[in-house]
PDB file of N, CA and C in Angstrom:
ATOM      1  N   MET M   4      24.578 -67.801  -0.442  1.00 63.00           N
ATOM      2  CA  MET M   4      23.505 -66.589  -0.103  1.00 63.00           C
ATOM      3  C   MET M   4      23.826 -66.082   0.878  1.00 63.00           C
ATOM      4  N   GLU M   5      24.028 -64.929   1.244  1.00 74.00           N
ATOM      5  CA  GLU M   5      23.918 -64.161   2.744  1.00 74.00           C
ATOM      6  C   GLU M   5      22.605 -63.312   2.821  1.00 74.00           C
ATOM      7  N   VAL M   6      22.652 -63.607   4.386  1.00 71.00           N
ATOM      8  CA  VAL M   6      21.378 -63.016   4.927  1.00 71.00           C
ATOM      9  C   VAL M   6      22.075 -61.595   5.230  1.00 71.00           C
ATOM     10  N   SER M   7      21.462 -60.427   5.375  1.00 84.00           N
ATOM     11  CA  SER M   7      22.273 -59.161   5.835  1.00 84.00           C
ATOM     12  C   SER M   7      20.996 -59.521   7.394  1.00 84.00           C
ATOM     13  N   GLU M   8      21.652 -58.338   7.992  1.00 85.00           N
ATOM     14  CA  GLU M   8      21.030 -57.841   9.424  1.00 85.00           C
ATOM     15  C   GLU M   8      19.700 -57.629   8.812  1.00 85.00           C
ATOM     16  N   THR M   9      19.207 -56.768   8.163  1.00 88.00           N
ATOM     17  CA  THR M   9      17.645 -56.706   8.032  1.00 88.00           C
ATOM     18  C   THR M   9      17.030 -57.477   7.642  1.00 88.00           C
ATOM     19  N   ASP M  10      17.217 -58.623   6.456  1.00 84.00           N
ATOM     20  CA  ASP M  10      16.832 -59.845   6.436  1.00 84.00           C
ATOM     21  C   ASP M  10      16.462 -60.562   8.006  1.00 84.00           C
ATOM     22  N   VAL M  11      17.150 -60.380   8.669  1.00 86.00           N
ATOM     23  CA  VAL M  11      17.192 -61.599   9.791  1.00 86.00           C
ATOM     24  C   VAL M  11      15.957 -60.849  10.333  1.00 86.00           C
ATOM     25  N   GLU M  12      16.068 -58.845  10.907  1.00 89.00           N
ATOM     26  CA  GLU M  12      14.890 -58.140  11.600  1.00 89.00           C
ATOM     27  C   GLU M  12      13.961 -58.587  11.453  1.00 89.00           C
ATOM     28  N   ILE M  13      13.831 -58.572   9.669  1.00 91.00           N
ATOM     29  CA  ILE M  13      12.050 -59.030   9.587  1.00 91.00           C
ATOM     30  C   ILE M  13      11.588 -60.199   9.506  1.00 91.00           C
ATOM     31  N   MET M  14      12.731 -61.003   9.092  1.00 91.00           N
ATOM     32  CA  MET M  14      12.296 -62.815   9.557  1.00 91.00           C
ATOM     33  C   MET M  14      11.876 -62.945  11.234  1.00 91.00           C
ATOM     34  N   MET M  15      12.731 -62.113  11.919  1.00 92.00           N
ATOM     35  CA  MET M  15      11.991 -62.024  13.400  1.00 92.00           C
ATOM     36  C   MET M  15      11.142 -61.522  13.901  1.00 92.00           C
ATOM     37  N   GLU M  16      11.165 -60.058  12.960  1.00 93.00           N
ATOM     38  CA  GLU M  16       9.619 -59.532  13.562  1.00 93.00           C
ATOM     39  C   GLU M  16       8.419 -60.210  12.995  1.00 93.00           C
ATOM     40  N   ARG M  17       8.226 -60.814  11.525  1.00 94.00           N
ATOM     41  CA  ARG M  17       7.735 -61.913  11.034  1.00 94.00           C
ATOM     42  C   ARG M  17       7.131 -62.940  12.096  1.00 94.00           C
ATOM     43  N   GLU M  18       8.236 -63.637  13.071  1.00 94.00           N
ATOM     44  CA  GLU M  18       7.798 -64.867  13.358  1.00 94.00           C
ATOM     45  C   GLU M  18       7.365 -64.198  14.845  1.00 94.00           C
ATOM     46  N   GLU M  19       7.817 -63.503  15.474  1.00 95.00           N
ATOM     47  CA  GLU M  19       7.483 -62.727  16.149  1.00 95.00           C
ATOM     48  C   GLU M  19       5.682 -62.340  16.307  1.00 95.00           C
ATOM     49  N   ALA M  20       5.475 -61.625  15.281  1.00 94.00           N
ATOM     50  CA  ALA M  20       3.959 -61.610  15.121  1.00 94.00           C
ATOM     51  C   ALA M  20       2.980 -62.692  14.562  1.00 94.00           C
ATOM     52  N   LEU M  21       3.860 -64.100  14.156  1.00 95.00           N
ATOM     53  CA  LEU M  21       3.210 -65.135  14.063  1.00 95.00           C
ATOM     54  C   LEU M  21       2.511 -65.806  15.483  1.00 95.00           C
ATOM     55  N   ARG M  22       3.517 -65.421  15.832  1.00 95.00           N
ATOM     56  CA  ARG M  22       3.379 -65.724  17.205  1.00 95.00           C
ATOM     57  C   ARG M  22       2.642 -65.025  17.935  1.00 95.00           C
ATOM     58  N   LYS M  23       2.447 -63.901  18.026  1.00 96.00           N
ATOM     59  CA  LYS M  23       1.310 -63.087  18.544  1.00 96.00           C
ATOM     60  C   LYS M  23      -0.043 -63.070  17.840  1.00 96.00           C
ATOM     61  N   LEU M  24       0.157 -63.983  16.902  1.00 95.00           N
ATOM     62  CA  LEU M  24      -1.437 -64.150  16.445  1.00 95.00           C
ATOM     63  C   LEU M  24      -1.687 -65.625  16.660  1.00 95.00           C
ATOM     64  N   GLU M  25      -0.646 -66.353  16.972  1.00 95.00           N
ATOM     65  CA  GLU M  25      -0.906 -67.599  17.843  1.00 95.00           C
ATOM     66  C   GLU M  25      -1.852 -67.276  18.731  1.00 95.00           C
ATOM     67  N   ARG M  26      -1.063 -66.269  19.698  1.00 96.00           N
ATOM     68  CA  ARG M  26      -1.986 -66.503  21.146  1.00 96.00           C
ATOM     69  C   ARG M  26      -2.713 -65.767  21.019  1.00 96.00           C
ATOM     70  N   ASP M  27      -3.291 -64.929  20.086  1.00 95.00           N
ATOM     71  CA  ASP M  27      -4.431 -64.321  19.500  1.00 95.00           C
ATOM     72  C   ASP M  27      -5.452 -65.198  19.631  1.00 95.00           C
ATOM     73  N   ILE M  28      -5.120 -66.366  18.369  1.00 96.00           N
ATOM     74  CA  ILE M  28      -6.303 -67.667  18.046  1.00 96.00           C
ATOM     75  C   ILE M  28      -6.609 -68.076  19.431  1.00 96.00           C
ATOM     76  N   VAL M  29      -5.506 -68.656  20.010  1.00 96.00           N
ATOM     77  CA  VAL M  29      -5.523 -69.070  21.347  1.00 96.00           C
ATOM     78  C   VAL M  29      -6.432 -68.585  22.366  1.00 96.00           C
ATOM     79  N   ASP M  30      -6.121 -67.224  22.666  1.00 96.00           N
ATOM     80  CA  ASP M  30      -7.524 -66.365  23.270  1.00 96.00           C
ATOM     81  C   ASP M  30      -8.607 -66.480  22.700  1.00 96.00           C
ATOM     82  N   VAL M  31      -9.201 -66.146  21.212  1.00 96.00           N
ATOM     83  CA  VAL M  31     -10.240 -66.198  20.604  1.00 96.00           C
ATOM     84  C   VAL M  31     -10.884 -67.189  20.864  1.00 96.00           C
ATOM     85  N   ASN M  32     -10.098 -68.792  20.731  1.00 96.00           N
ATOM     86  CA  ASN M  32     -10.622 -70.195  20.832  1.00 96.00           C
ATOM     87  C   ASN M  32     -11.075 -70.191  22.607  1.00 96.00           C
ATOM     88  N   GLN M  33      -9.920 -69.528  23.653  1.00 96.00           N
ATOM     89  CA  GLN M  33     -10.809 -69.771  24.970  1.00 96.00           C
ATOM     90  C   GLN M  33     -12.368 -68.919  25.170  1.00 96.00           C
ATOM     91  N   ILE M  34     -11.922 -67.413  24.426  1.00 96.00           N
ATOM     92  CA  ILE M  34     -13.391 -67.115  24.783  1.00 96.00           C
ATOM     93  C   ILE M  34     -14.760 -67.764  23.773  1.00 96.00           C
ATOM     94  N   PHE M  35     -14.624 -68.120  22.960  1.00 95.00           N
ATOM     95  CA  PHE M  35     -15.719 -69.024  22.102  1.00 95.00           C
ATOM     96  C   PHE M  35     -16.200 -70.276  22.598  1.00 95.00           C
ATOM     97  N   LYS M  36     -14.982 -70.487  23.944  1.00 95.00           N
ATOM     98  CA  LYS M  36     -15.007 -72.069  24.611  1.00 95.00           C
ATOM     99  C   LYS M  36     -16.524 -71.160  25.495  1.00 95.00           C
ATOM    100  N   ASP M  37     -15.445 -70.229  26.033  1.00 95.00           N
ATOM    101  CA  ASP M  37     -16.598 -69.640  27.481  1.00 95.00           C
ATOM    102  C   ASP M  37     -17.953 -69.285  27.180  1.00 95.00           C
ATOM    103  N   LEU M  38     -17.959 -68.677  25.871  1.00 93.00           N
ATOM    104  CA  LEU M  38     -19.378 -68.351  25.668  1.00 93.00           C
ATOM    105  C   LEU M  38     -20.308 -69.047  25.374  1.00 93.00           C
ATOM    106  N   GLY M  39     -19.165 -70.125  25.363  1.00 91.00           N
ATOM    107  CA  GLY M  39     -20.472 -71.690  24.907  1.00 91.00           C
ATOM    108  C   GLY M  39     -21.190 -72.481  26.094  1.00 91.00           C
ATOM    109  N   MET M  40     -20.251 -72.055  26.745  1.00 91.00           N
ATOM    110  CA  MET M  40     -20.601 -72.820  28.085  1.00 91.00           C
ATOM    111  C   MET M  40     -21.272 -71.569  29.326  1.00 91.00           C
ATOM    112  N   MET M  41     -21.497 -70.316  28.531  1.00 90.00           N
ATOM    113  CA  MET M  41     -22.529 -69.343  29.513  1.00 90.00           C
ATOM    114  C   MET M  41     -23.609 -69.969  28.467  1.00 90.00           C
ATOM    115  N   VAL M  42     -23.409 -69.868  27.001  1.00 87.00           N
ATOM    116  CA  VAL M  42     -24.906 -70.211  26.590  1.00 87.00           C
ATOM    117  C   VAL M  42     -25.589 -71.560  27.011  1.00 87.00           C
ATOM    118  N   HIS M  43     -24.867 -72.248  27.318  1.00 86.00           N
ATOM    119  CA  HIS M  43     -25.324 -73.625  27.967  1.00 86.00           C
ATOM    120  C   HIS M  43     -25.718 -73.380  29.328  1.00 86.00           C
ATOM    121  N   GLU M  44     -25.221 -72.720  29.843  1.00 86.00           N
ATOM    122  CA  GLU M  44     -25.545 -72.444  31.488  1.00 86.00           C
ATOM    123  C   GLU M  44     -26.752 -71.739  31.323  1.00 86.00           C
ATOM    124  N   GLN M  45     -27.210 -71.107  30.495  1.00 87.00           N
ATOM    125  CA  GLN M  45     -27.961 -69.808  30.462  1.00 87.00           C
ATOM    126  C   GLN M  45     -29.653 -70.777  29.817  1.00 87.00           C
ATOM    127  N   GLY M  46     -28.792 -71.490  29.169  1.00 85.00           N
ATOM    128  CA  GLY M  46     -29.808 -72.666  28.586  1.00 85.00           C
ATOM    129  C   GLY M  46     -30.915 -73.541  29.727  1.00 85.00           C
ATOM    130  N   ASP M  47     -29.517 -74.133  30.788  1.00 84.00           N
ATOM    131  CA  ASP M  47     -29.919 -75.116  31.814  1.00 84.00           C
ATOM    132  C   ASP M  47     -31.189 -73.658  32.202  1.00 84.00           C
ATOM    133  N   VAL M  48     -30.740 -72.576  32.494  1.00 85.00           N
ATOM    134  CA  VAL M  48     -31.514 -71.846  33.842  1.00 85.00           C
ATOM    135  C   VAL M  48     -32.762 -71.011  33.225  1.00 85.00           C
ATOM    136  N   ILE M  49     -32.698 -70.865  31.560  1.00 89.00           N
ATOM    137  CA  ILE M  49     -34.041 -70.672  31.356  1.00 89.00           C
ATOM    138  C   ILE M  49     -34.785 -72.054  31.274  1.00 89.00           C
ATOM    139  N   ASP M  50     -34.462 -73.436  31.332  1.00 88.00           N
ATOM    140  CA  ASP M  50     -35.554 -74.102  31.033  1.00 88.00           C
ATOM    141  C   ASP M  50     -36.043 -74.616  32.465  1.00 88.00           C
ATOM    142  N   SER M  51     -34.795 -74.612  33.678  1.00 89.00           N
ATOM    143  CA  SER M  51     -35.856 -74.056  34.989  1.00 89.00           C
ATOM    144  C   SER M  51     -36.718 -73.372  35.121  1.00 89.00           C
ATOM    145  N   ILE M  52     -36.506 -71.916  34.660  1.00 90.00           N
ATOM    146  CA  ILE M  52     -37.610 -70.738  34.653  1.00 90.00           C
ATOM    147  C   ILE M  52     -38.840 -71.641  33.606  1.00 90.00           C
ATOM    148  N   GLU M  53     -38.499 -72.144  32.632  1.00 91.00           N
ATOM    149  CA  GLU M  53     -39.746 -72.501  31.857  1.00 91.00           C
ATOM    150  C   GLU M  53     -40.715 -73.383  32.611  1.00 91.00           C
ATOM    151  N   ALA M  54     -39.729 -74.127  33.423  1.00 92.00           N
ATOM    152  CA  ALA M  54     -40.248 -75.140  34.140  1.00 92.00           C
ATOM    153  C   ALA M  54     -41.792 -74.778  35.487  1.00 92.00           C
ATOM    154  N   ASN M  55     -40.707 -73.226  35.745  1.00 93.00           N
ATOM    155  CA  ASN M  55     -41.418 -73.137  36.931  1.00 93.00           C
ATOM    156  C   ASN M  55     -42.451 -72.819  36.385  1.00 93.00           C
ATOM    157  N   VAL M  56     -42.436 -71.422  35.450  1.00 93.00           N
ATOM    158  CA  VAL M  56     -43.797 -70.810  35.214  1.00 93.00           C
ATOM    159  C   VAL M  56     -44.581 -71.859  34.710  1.00 93.00           C
ATOM    160  N   GLU M  57     -43.987 -73.173  34.363  1.00 93.00           N
ATOM    161  CA  GLU M  57     -45.502 -73.981  34.303  1.00 93.00           C
ATOM    162  C   GLU M  57     -45.961 -74.648  35.321  1.00 93.00           C
ATOM    163  N   ALA M  58     -45.396 -74.883  36.598  1.00 94.00           N
ATOM    164  CA  ALA M  58     -45.561 -75.564  37.662  1.00 94.00           C
ATOM    165  C   ALA M  58     -46.537 -74.229  38.601  1.00 94.00           C
ATOM    166  N   GLY M  59     -46.231 -73.289  38.264  1.00 94.00           N
ATOM    167  CA  GLY M  59     -47.128 -71.853  38.966  1.00 94.00           C
ATOM    168  C   GLY M  59     -48.384 -72.213  39.034  1.00 94.00           C
ATOM    169  N   SER M  60     -48.289 -72.091  36.987  1.00 93.00           N
ATOM    170  CA  SER M  60     -49.498 -71.863  36.050  1.00 93.00           C
ATOM    171  C   SER M  60     -50.438 -72.741  36.767  1.00 93.00           C
ATOM    172  N   ALA M  61     -49.621 -73.959  36.835  1.00 93.00           N
ATOM    173  CA  ALA M  61     -50.808 -74.956  37.222  1.00 93.00           C
ATOM    174  C   ALA M  61     -51.433 -74.708  38.479  1.00 93.00           C
ATOM    175  N   SER M  62     -50.896 -74.940  39.451  1.00 94.00           N
ATOM    176  CA  SER M  62     -51.196 -74.204  41.002  1.00 94.00           C
ATOM    177  C   SER M  62     -52.190 -72.764  40.926  1.00 94.00           C
ATOM    178  N   VAL M  63     -52.203 -72.341  40.100  1.00 95.00           N
ATOM    179  CA  VAL M  63     -52.875 -71.179  39.687  1.00 95.00           C
ATOM    180  C   VAL M  63     -54.056 -72.057  39.508  1.00 95.00           C
ATOM    181  N   GLU M  64     -53.987 -72.770  38.718  1.00 94.00           N
ATOM    182  CA  GLU M  64     -55.436 -73.616  37.959  1.00 94.00           C
ATOM    183  C   GLU M  64     -55.850 -74.050  39.015  1.00 94.00           C
ATOM    184  N   GLN M  65     -55.358 -74.705  40.377  1.00 95.00           N
ATOM    185  CA  GLN M  65     -55.703 -75.436  40.954  1.00 95.00           C
ATOM    186  C   GLN M  65     -56.704 -74.929  41.885  1.00 95.00           C
ATOM    187  N   GLY M  66     -55.548 -73.413  42.566  1.00 94.00           N
ATOM    188  CA  GLY M  66     -56.113 -72.466  43.299  1.00 94.00           C
ATOM    189  C   GLY M  66     -57.056 -72.009  43.267  1.00 94.00           C
ATOM    190  N   THR M  67     -57.484 -71.978  41.749  1.00 95.00           N
ATOM    191  CA  THR M  67     -58.780 -71.136  41.121  1.00 95.00           C
ATOM    192  C   THR M  67     -59.782 -71.880  41.704  1.00 95.00           C
ATOM    193  N   GLU M  68     -59.792 -73.518  41.258  1.00 95.00           N
ATOM    194  CA  GLU M  68     -60.525 -74.416  41.145  1.00 95.00           C
ATOM    195  C   GLU M  68     -61.048 -74.769  42.675  1.00 95.00           C
ATOM    196  N   GLN M  69     -59.927 -74.358  44.062  1.00 96.00           N
ATOM    197  CA  GLN M  69     -60.301 -74.524  44.960  1.00 96.00           C
ATOM    198  C   GLN M  69     -61.312 -73.212  46.033  1.00 96.00           C
ATOM    199  N   LEU M  70     -60.999 -72.556  45.597  1.00 95.00           N
ATOM    200  CA  LEU M  70     -61.764 -70.876  45.894  1.00 95.00           C
ATOM    201  C   LEU M  70     -63.045 -71.442  45.017  1.00 95.00           C
ATOM    202  N   ARG M  71     -62.988 -71.700  43.777  1.00 95.00           N
ATOM    203  CA  ARG M  71     -64.533 -71.753  43.609  1.00 95.00           C
ATOM    204  C   ARG M  71     -65.469 -73.063  44.506  1.00 95.00           C
ATOM    205  N   ARG M  72     -64.754 -74.178  44.522  1.00 95.00           N
ATOM    206  CA  ARG M  72     -65.451 -74.523  45.861  1.00 95.00           C
ATOM    207  C   ARG M  72     -65.616 -74.112  46.590  1.00 95.00           C
ATOM    208  N   ALA M  73     -64.627 -73.692  47.503  1.00 94.00           N
ATOM    209  CA  ALA M  73     -64.674 -72.736  48.830  1.00 94.00           C
ATOM    210  C   ALA M  73     -66.254 -71.830  48.693  1.00 94.00           C
ATOM    211  N   SER M  74     -66.295 -71.120  47.897  1.00 93.00           N
ATOM    212  CA  SER M  74     -67.051 -70.382  47.706  1.00 93.00           C
ATOM    213  C   SER M  74     -68.351 -71.462  47.318  1.00 93.00           C
ATOM    214  N   ASP M  75     -68.315 -71.977  46.915  1.00 93.00           N
ATOM    215  CA  ASP M  75     -69.532 -72.993  46.836  1.00 93.00           C
ATOM    216  C   ASP M  75     -70.179 -73.421  48.372  1.00 93.00           C
ATOM    217  N   TYR M  76     -69.038 -73.947  48.719  1.00 94.00           N
ATOM    218  CA  TYR M  76     -69.527 -74.638  50.212  1.00 94.00           C
ATOM    219  C   TYR M  76     -69.804 -73.752  51.427  1.00 94.00           C
ATOM    220  N   GLN M  77     -69.298 -72.509  50.854  1.00 94.00           N
ATOM    221  CA  GLN M  77     -69.332 -71.796  51.857  1.00 94.00           C
ATOM    222  C   GLN M  77     -71.370 -70.553  51.785  1.00 94.00           C
ATOM    223  N   SER M  78     -71.557 -70.510  50.842  1.00 92.00           N
ATOM    224  CA  SER M  78     -72.722 -70.569  49.872  1.00 92.00           C
ATOM    225  C   SER M  78     -74.200 -71.458  50.380  1.00 92.00           C
ATOM    226  N   LYS M  79     -73.993 -72.943  50.094  1.00 94.00           N
ATOM    227  CA  LYS M  79     -73.946 -73.618  51.240  1.00 94.00           C
ATOM    228  C   LYS M  79     -74.802 -73.558  52.917  1.00 94.00           C
ATOM    229  N   ALA M  80     -73.392 -73.537  53.353  1.00 94.00           N
ATOM    230  CA  ALA M  80     -73.063 -73.631  54.562  1.00 94.00           C
ATOM    231  C   ALA M  80     -74.221 -72.017  54.819  1.00 94.00           C
ATOM    232  N   ARG M  81     -73.889 -71.287  54.193  1.00 94.00           N
ATOM    233  CA  ARG M  81     -75.624 -70.161  54.725  1.00 94.00           C
ATOM    234  C   ARG M  81     -76.182 -70.206  54.637  1.00 94.00           C
ATOM    235  N   LYS M  82     -76.907 -71.250  53.910  1.00 94.00           N
ATOM    236  CA  LYS M  82     -78.243 -70.965  53.604  1.00 94.00           C
ATOM    237  C   LYS M  82     -78.681 -72.662  54.603  1.00 94.00           C
ATOM    238  N   LYS M  83     -77.988 -73.551  55.305  1.00 95.00           N
ATOM    239  CA  LYS M  83     -77.866 -74.725  56.140  1.00 95.00           C
ATOM    240  C   LYS M  83     -78.476 -73.670  57.168  1.00 95.00           C
ATOM    241  N   LYS M  84     -77.110 -72.643  57.592  1.00 96.00           N
ATOM    242  CA  LYS M  84     -77.654 -71.545  58.959  1.00 96.00           C
ATOM    243  C   LYS M  84     -79.073 -70.875  59.285  1.00 96.00           C
ATOM    244  N   CYS M  85     -79.288 -70.439  58.100  1.00 95.00           N
ATOM    245  CA  CYS M  85     -80.839 -69.697  58.065  1.00 95.00           C
ATOM    246  C   CYS M  85     -81.615 -70.795  57.927  1.00 95.00           C
ATOM    247  N   ILE M  86     -82.202 -71.909  57.690  1.00 96.00           N
ATOM    248  CA  ILE M  86     -82.629 -73.231  57.729  1.00 96.00           C
ATOM    249  C   ILE M  86     -82.966 -73.186  59.439  1.00 96.00           C
ATOM    250  N   ILE M  87     -81.515 -73.713  59.669  1.00 96.00           N
ATOM    251  CA  ILE M  87     -81.544 -74.261  61.055  1.00 96.00           C
ATOM    252  C   ILE M  87     -82.057 -72.914  62.001  1.00 96.00           C
ATOM    253  N   ILE M  88     -81.725 -71.657  61.833  1.00 96.00           N
ATOM    254  CA  ILE M  88     -82.355 -70.691  62.754  1.00 96.00           C
ATOM    255  C   ILE M  88     -83.644 -70.643  63.039  1.00 96.00           C
ATOM    256  N   THR M  89     -84.075 -70.629  61.560  1.00 97.00           N
ATOM    257  CA  THR M  89     -85.631 -70.409  60.928  1.00 97.00           C
ATOM    258  C   THR M  89     -85.849 -71.214  62.191  1.00 97.00           C
ATOM    259  N   ILE M  90     -85.615 -73.504  61.947  1.00 96.00           N
ATOM    260  CA  ILE M  90     -85.968 -73.852  62.887  1.00 96.00           C
ATOM    261  C   ILE M  90     -86.340 -73.692  64.132  1.00 96.00           C
ATOM    262  N   VAL M  91     -85.303 -73.108  64.368  1.00 96.00           N
ATOM    263  CA  VAL M  91     -84.506 -73.393  66.228  1.00 96.00           C
ATOM    264  C   VAL M  91     -85.822 -72.099  66.733  1.00 96.00           C
ATOM    265  N   VAL M  92     -86.165 -70.779  65.552  1.00 95.00           N
ATOM    266  CA  VAL M  92     -87.294 -69.809  66.121  1.00 95.00           C
ATOM    267  C   VAL M  92     -88.459 -70.533  65.730  1.00 95.00           C
ATOM    268  N   ILE M  93     -89.201 -71.222  64.907  1.00 95.00           N
ATOM    269  CA  ILE M  93     -90.201 -71.784  65.153  1.00 95.00           C
ATOM    270  C   ILE M  93     -90.116 -73.190  66.404  1.00 95.00           C
ATOM    271  N   ILE M  94     -89.653 -73.702  66.444  1.00 94.00           N
ATOM    272  CA  ILE M  94     -89.023 -74.196  67.745  1.00 94.00           C
ATOM    273  C   ILE M  94     -89.996 -73.753  69.408  1.00 94.00           C
ATOM    274  N   LEU M  95     -88.932 -72.694  69.282  1.00 93.00           N
ATOM    275  CA  LEU M  95     -89.120 -71.650  70.237  1.00 93.00           C
ATOM    276  C   LEU M  95     -89.880 -71.178  70.377  1.00 93.00           C
ATOM    277  N   ALA M  96     -91.041 -70.654  69.487  1.00 90.00           N
ATOM    278  CA  ALA M  96     -92.061 -69.957  69.347  1.00 90.00           C
ATOM    279  C   ALA M  96     -92.908 -70.977  69.546  1.00 90.00           C
ATOM    280  N   LEU M  97     -93.054 -72.071  69.514  1.00 90.00           N
ATOM    281  CA  LEU M  97     -93.897 -73.396  69.582  1.00 90.00           C
ATOM    282  C   LEU M  97     -94.082 -73.251  70.942  1.00 90.00           C
ATOM    283  N   VAL M  98     -92.308 -73.806  71.796  1.00 90.00           N
ATOM    284  CA  VAL M  98     -92.114 -73.699  73.120  1.00 90.00           C
ATOM    285  C   VAL M  98     -92.988 -73.091  74.121  1.00 90.00           C
ATOM    286  N   ILE M  99     -93.022 -71.724  73.421  1.00 88.00           N
ATOM    287  CA  ILE M  99     -93.361 -70.856  74.024  1.00 88.00           C
ATOM    288  C   ILE M  99     -94.803 -70.863  74.776  1.00 88.00           C
ATOM    289  N   ILE M 100     -95.652 -70.620  73.223  1.00 87.00           N
ATOM    290  CA  ILE M 100     -96.655 -70.283  72.504  1.00 87.00           C
ATOM    291  C   ILE M 100     -97.640 -71.269  73.503  1.00 87.00           C
ATOM    292  N   ILE M 101     -97.028 -72.969  73.210  1.00 83.00           N
ATOM    293  CA  ILE M 101     -97.803 -73.609  73.648  1.00 83.00           C
ATOM    294  C   ILE M 101     -98.108 -73.404  74.976  1.00 83.00           C
ATOM    295  N   PRO M 102     -97.310 -73.666  75.958  1.00 80.00           N
ATOM    296  CA  PRO M 102     -97.532 -73.508  76.937  1.00 80.00           C
ATOM    297  C   PRO M 102     -98.537 -72.014  77.545  1.00 80.00           C
ATOM    298  N   VAL M 103     -97.973 -71.209  77.356  1.00 79.00           N
ATOM    299  CA  VAL M 103     -98.697 -69.644  77.308  1.00 79.00           C
ATOM    300  C   VAL M 103    -100.342 -70.089  77.109  1.00 79.00           C
ATOM    301  N   ALA M 104    -100.572 -70.778  76.347  1.00 78.00           N
ATOM    302  CA  ALA M 104    -102.043 -71.340  75.531  1.00 78.00           C
ATOM    303  C   ALA M 104    -102.787 -71.738  76.315  1.00 78.00           C
ATOM    304  N   ILE M 105    -102.215 -73.631  76.708  1.00 80.00           N
ATOM    305  CA  ILE M 105    -102.627 -73.973  77.943  1.00 80.00           C
ATOM    306  C   ILE M 105    -102.827 -73.613  79.186  1.00 80.00           C
ATOM    307  N   TYR M 106    -101.695 -72.982  79.630  1.00 78.00           N
ATOM    308  CA  TYR M 106    -101.745 -72.481  81.322  1.00 78.00           C
ATOM    309  C   TYR M 106    -102.178 -71.290  81.338  1.00 78.00           C
ATOM    310  N   ALA M 107    -102.484 -70.504  80.258  1.00 73.00           N
ATOM    311  CA  ALA M 107    -103.634 -69.228  79.946  1.00 73.00           C
ATOM    312  C   ALA M 107    -105.058 -69.249  81.003  1.00 73.00           C
ATOM    313  N   PRO M 108    -104.616 -68.152  81.598  1.00 72.00           N
ATOM    314  CA  PRO M 108    -106.346 -68.167  82.710  1.00 72.00           C
ATOM    315  C   PRO M 108    -107.600 -67.690  81.579  1.00 72.00           C
ATOM    316  N   ARG M 109    -108.524 -68.593  81.772  1.00 69.00           N
ATOM    317  CA  ARG M 109    -109.150 -68.259  81.127  1.00 69.00           C
ATOM    318  C   ARG M 109    -110.610 -67.001  82.009  1.00 69.00           C
ATOM    319  N   ASN M 110    -111.352 -66.930  81.414  1.00 61.00           N
ATOM    320  CA  ASN M 110    -112.497 -65.835  81.960  1.00 61.00           C
ATOM    321  C   ASN M 110    -113.715 -66.402  81.365  1.00 61.00           C
TER     322      ASN M 110
END
């Protein structure tokens, strides 16, 4: 059985097509590996973002509680200041009125 030049060319073309197909399959395999790696890395980033959001939420809750306590303390401090000022004014009034009443000239 003799192989003609045309048959040899067809076989070479097929062989080249198979080699090209093999290279393409290797390229697609590499693309899928790269894609899998990127998905994995994005998963880590998403986990990190989720952890940061949870930590931020906890911090906001703590901050809200601290602000509420600070507001209570400020209100109580304001009441104490008013009471102290009232007591000081009464004491000053007594200190001024008593000596004036005692030492005032009597007619």
